[in-house]
Short mmCIF file of C-alpha atoms in Angstrom, two decimals:
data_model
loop_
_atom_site.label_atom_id
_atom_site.label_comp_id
_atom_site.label_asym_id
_atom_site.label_seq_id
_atom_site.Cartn_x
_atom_site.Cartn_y
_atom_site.Cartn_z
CA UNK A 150 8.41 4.81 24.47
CA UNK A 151 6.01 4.87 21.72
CA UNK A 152 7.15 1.26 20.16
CA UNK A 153 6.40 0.35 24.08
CA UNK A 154 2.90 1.75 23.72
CA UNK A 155 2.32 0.56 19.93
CA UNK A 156 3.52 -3.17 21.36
CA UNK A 157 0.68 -3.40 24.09
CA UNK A 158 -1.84 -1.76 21.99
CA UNK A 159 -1.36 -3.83 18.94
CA UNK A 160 -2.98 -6.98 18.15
CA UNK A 161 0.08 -8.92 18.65
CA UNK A 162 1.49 -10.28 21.69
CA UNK A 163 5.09 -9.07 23.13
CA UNK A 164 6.52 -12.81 21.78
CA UNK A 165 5.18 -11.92 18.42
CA UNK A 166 7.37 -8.27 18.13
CA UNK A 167 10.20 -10.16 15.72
CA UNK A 168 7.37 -11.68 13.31
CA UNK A 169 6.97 -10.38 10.09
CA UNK A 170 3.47 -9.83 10.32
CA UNK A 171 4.66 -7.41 13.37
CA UNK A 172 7.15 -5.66 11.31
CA UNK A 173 5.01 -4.84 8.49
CA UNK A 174 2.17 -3.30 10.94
CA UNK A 175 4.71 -1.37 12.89
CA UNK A 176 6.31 0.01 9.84
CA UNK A 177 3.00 0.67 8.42
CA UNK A 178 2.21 2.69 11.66
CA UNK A 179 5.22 4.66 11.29
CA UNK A 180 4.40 5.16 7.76
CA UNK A 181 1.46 7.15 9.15
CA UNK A 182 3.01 9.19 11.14
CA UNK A 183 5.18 9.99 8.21
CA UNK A 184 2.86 10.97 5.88
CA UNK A 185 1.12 13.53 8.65
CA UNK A 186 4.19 15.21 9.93
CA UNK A 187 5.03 15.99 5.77
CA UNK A 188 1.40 17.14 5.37
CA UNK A 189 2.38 20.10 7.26
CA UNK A 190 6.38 19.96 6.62
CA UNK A 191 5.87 19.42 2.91
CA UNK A 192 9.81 20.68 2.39
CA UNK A 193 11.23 18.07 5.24
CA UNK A 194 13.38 15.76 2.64
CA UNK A 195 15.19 14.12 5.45
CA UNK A 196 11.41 13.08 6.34
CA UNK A 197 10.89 11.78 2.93
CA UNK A 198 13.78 10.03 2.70
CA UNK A 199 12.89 8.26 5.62
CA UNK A 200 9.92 7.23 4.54
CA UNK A 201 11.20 5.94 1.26
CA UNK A 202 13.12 3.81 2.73
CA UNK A 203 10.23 2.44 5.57
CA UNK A 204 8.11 2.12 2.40
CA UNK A 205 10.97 -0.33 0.76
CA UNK A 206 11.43 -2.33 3.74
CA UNK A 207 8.05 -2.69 4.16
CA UNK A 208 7.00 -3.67 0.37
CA UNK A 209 10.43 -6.20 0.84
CA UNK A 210 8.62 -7.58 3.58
CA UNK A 211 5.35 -8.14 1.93
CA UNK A 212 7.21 -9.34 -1.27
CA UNK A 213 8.17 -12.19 1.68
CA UNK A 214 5.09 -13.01 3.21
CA UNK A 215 2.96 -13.31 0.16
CA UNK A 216 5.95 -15.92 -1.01
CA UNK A 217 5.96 -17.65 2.60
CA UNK A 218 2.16 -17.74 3.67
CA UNK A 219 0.07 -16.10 1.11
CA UNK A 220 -3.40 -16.52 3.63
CA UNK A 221 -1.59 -14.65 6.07
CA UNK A 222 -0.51 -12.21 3.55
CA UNK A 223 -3.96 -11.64 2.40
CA UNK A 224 -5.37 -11.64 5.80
CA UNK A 225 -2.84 -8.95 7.11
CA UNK A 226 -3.64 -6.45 3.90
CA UNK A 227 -7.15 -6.48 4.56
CA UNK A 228 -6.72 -5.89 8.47
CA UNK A 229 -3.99 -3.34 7.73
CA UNK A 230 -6.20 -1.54 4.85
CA UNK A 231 -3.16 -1.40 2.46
CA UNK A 232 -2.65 -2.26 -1.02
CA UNK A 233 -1.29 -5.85 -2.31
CA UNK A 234 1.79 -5.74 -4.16
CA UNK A 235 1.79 -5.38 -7.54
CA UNK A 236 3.03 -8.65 -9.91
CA UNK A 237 5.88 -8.09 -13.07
#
């Protein structure tokens, strides 16, 4: 239910749900959510697990973009408000 709601509220259309630019803003709100459930359930490790592993998907996924189409890339942080990746 609440990927159906995320979907029509988002800024992308329902053809658009398997791009990566959708991926990385629908991981990025369930990142959220993450982070406020363990600001009250700061002992939930099943929680943080989870989100461990939606953060490395999502940084995977980045890693991609900024390798595929680096405007889009850029343009997606700055709507998103989240850090770029950081370069070895």
């Amino acid at each position: 239910m609440s990927k159906k709601l995320f979907i029509s509220s988002s800024l992308f259309s329902k053809e658009q749900t398997g791009s990566v630019e959708f991926q990385i803003s629908y991981l990025t709100n369930r990142v959220l959510k993450l982070t406020d459930h363990l600001k009250w359930h700061g002992k939930d490790y099943s929680s943080q697990r989870g989100l461990w592993k939606i953060l490395g998907k999502r940084k995977r996924l980045l890693s991609y973009l900024s390798q595929k189409n680096l405007a889009s890339y850029e343009n997606l942080i700055n709507k998103l408000n989240i850090r770029k990746l950081k370069i070895r």
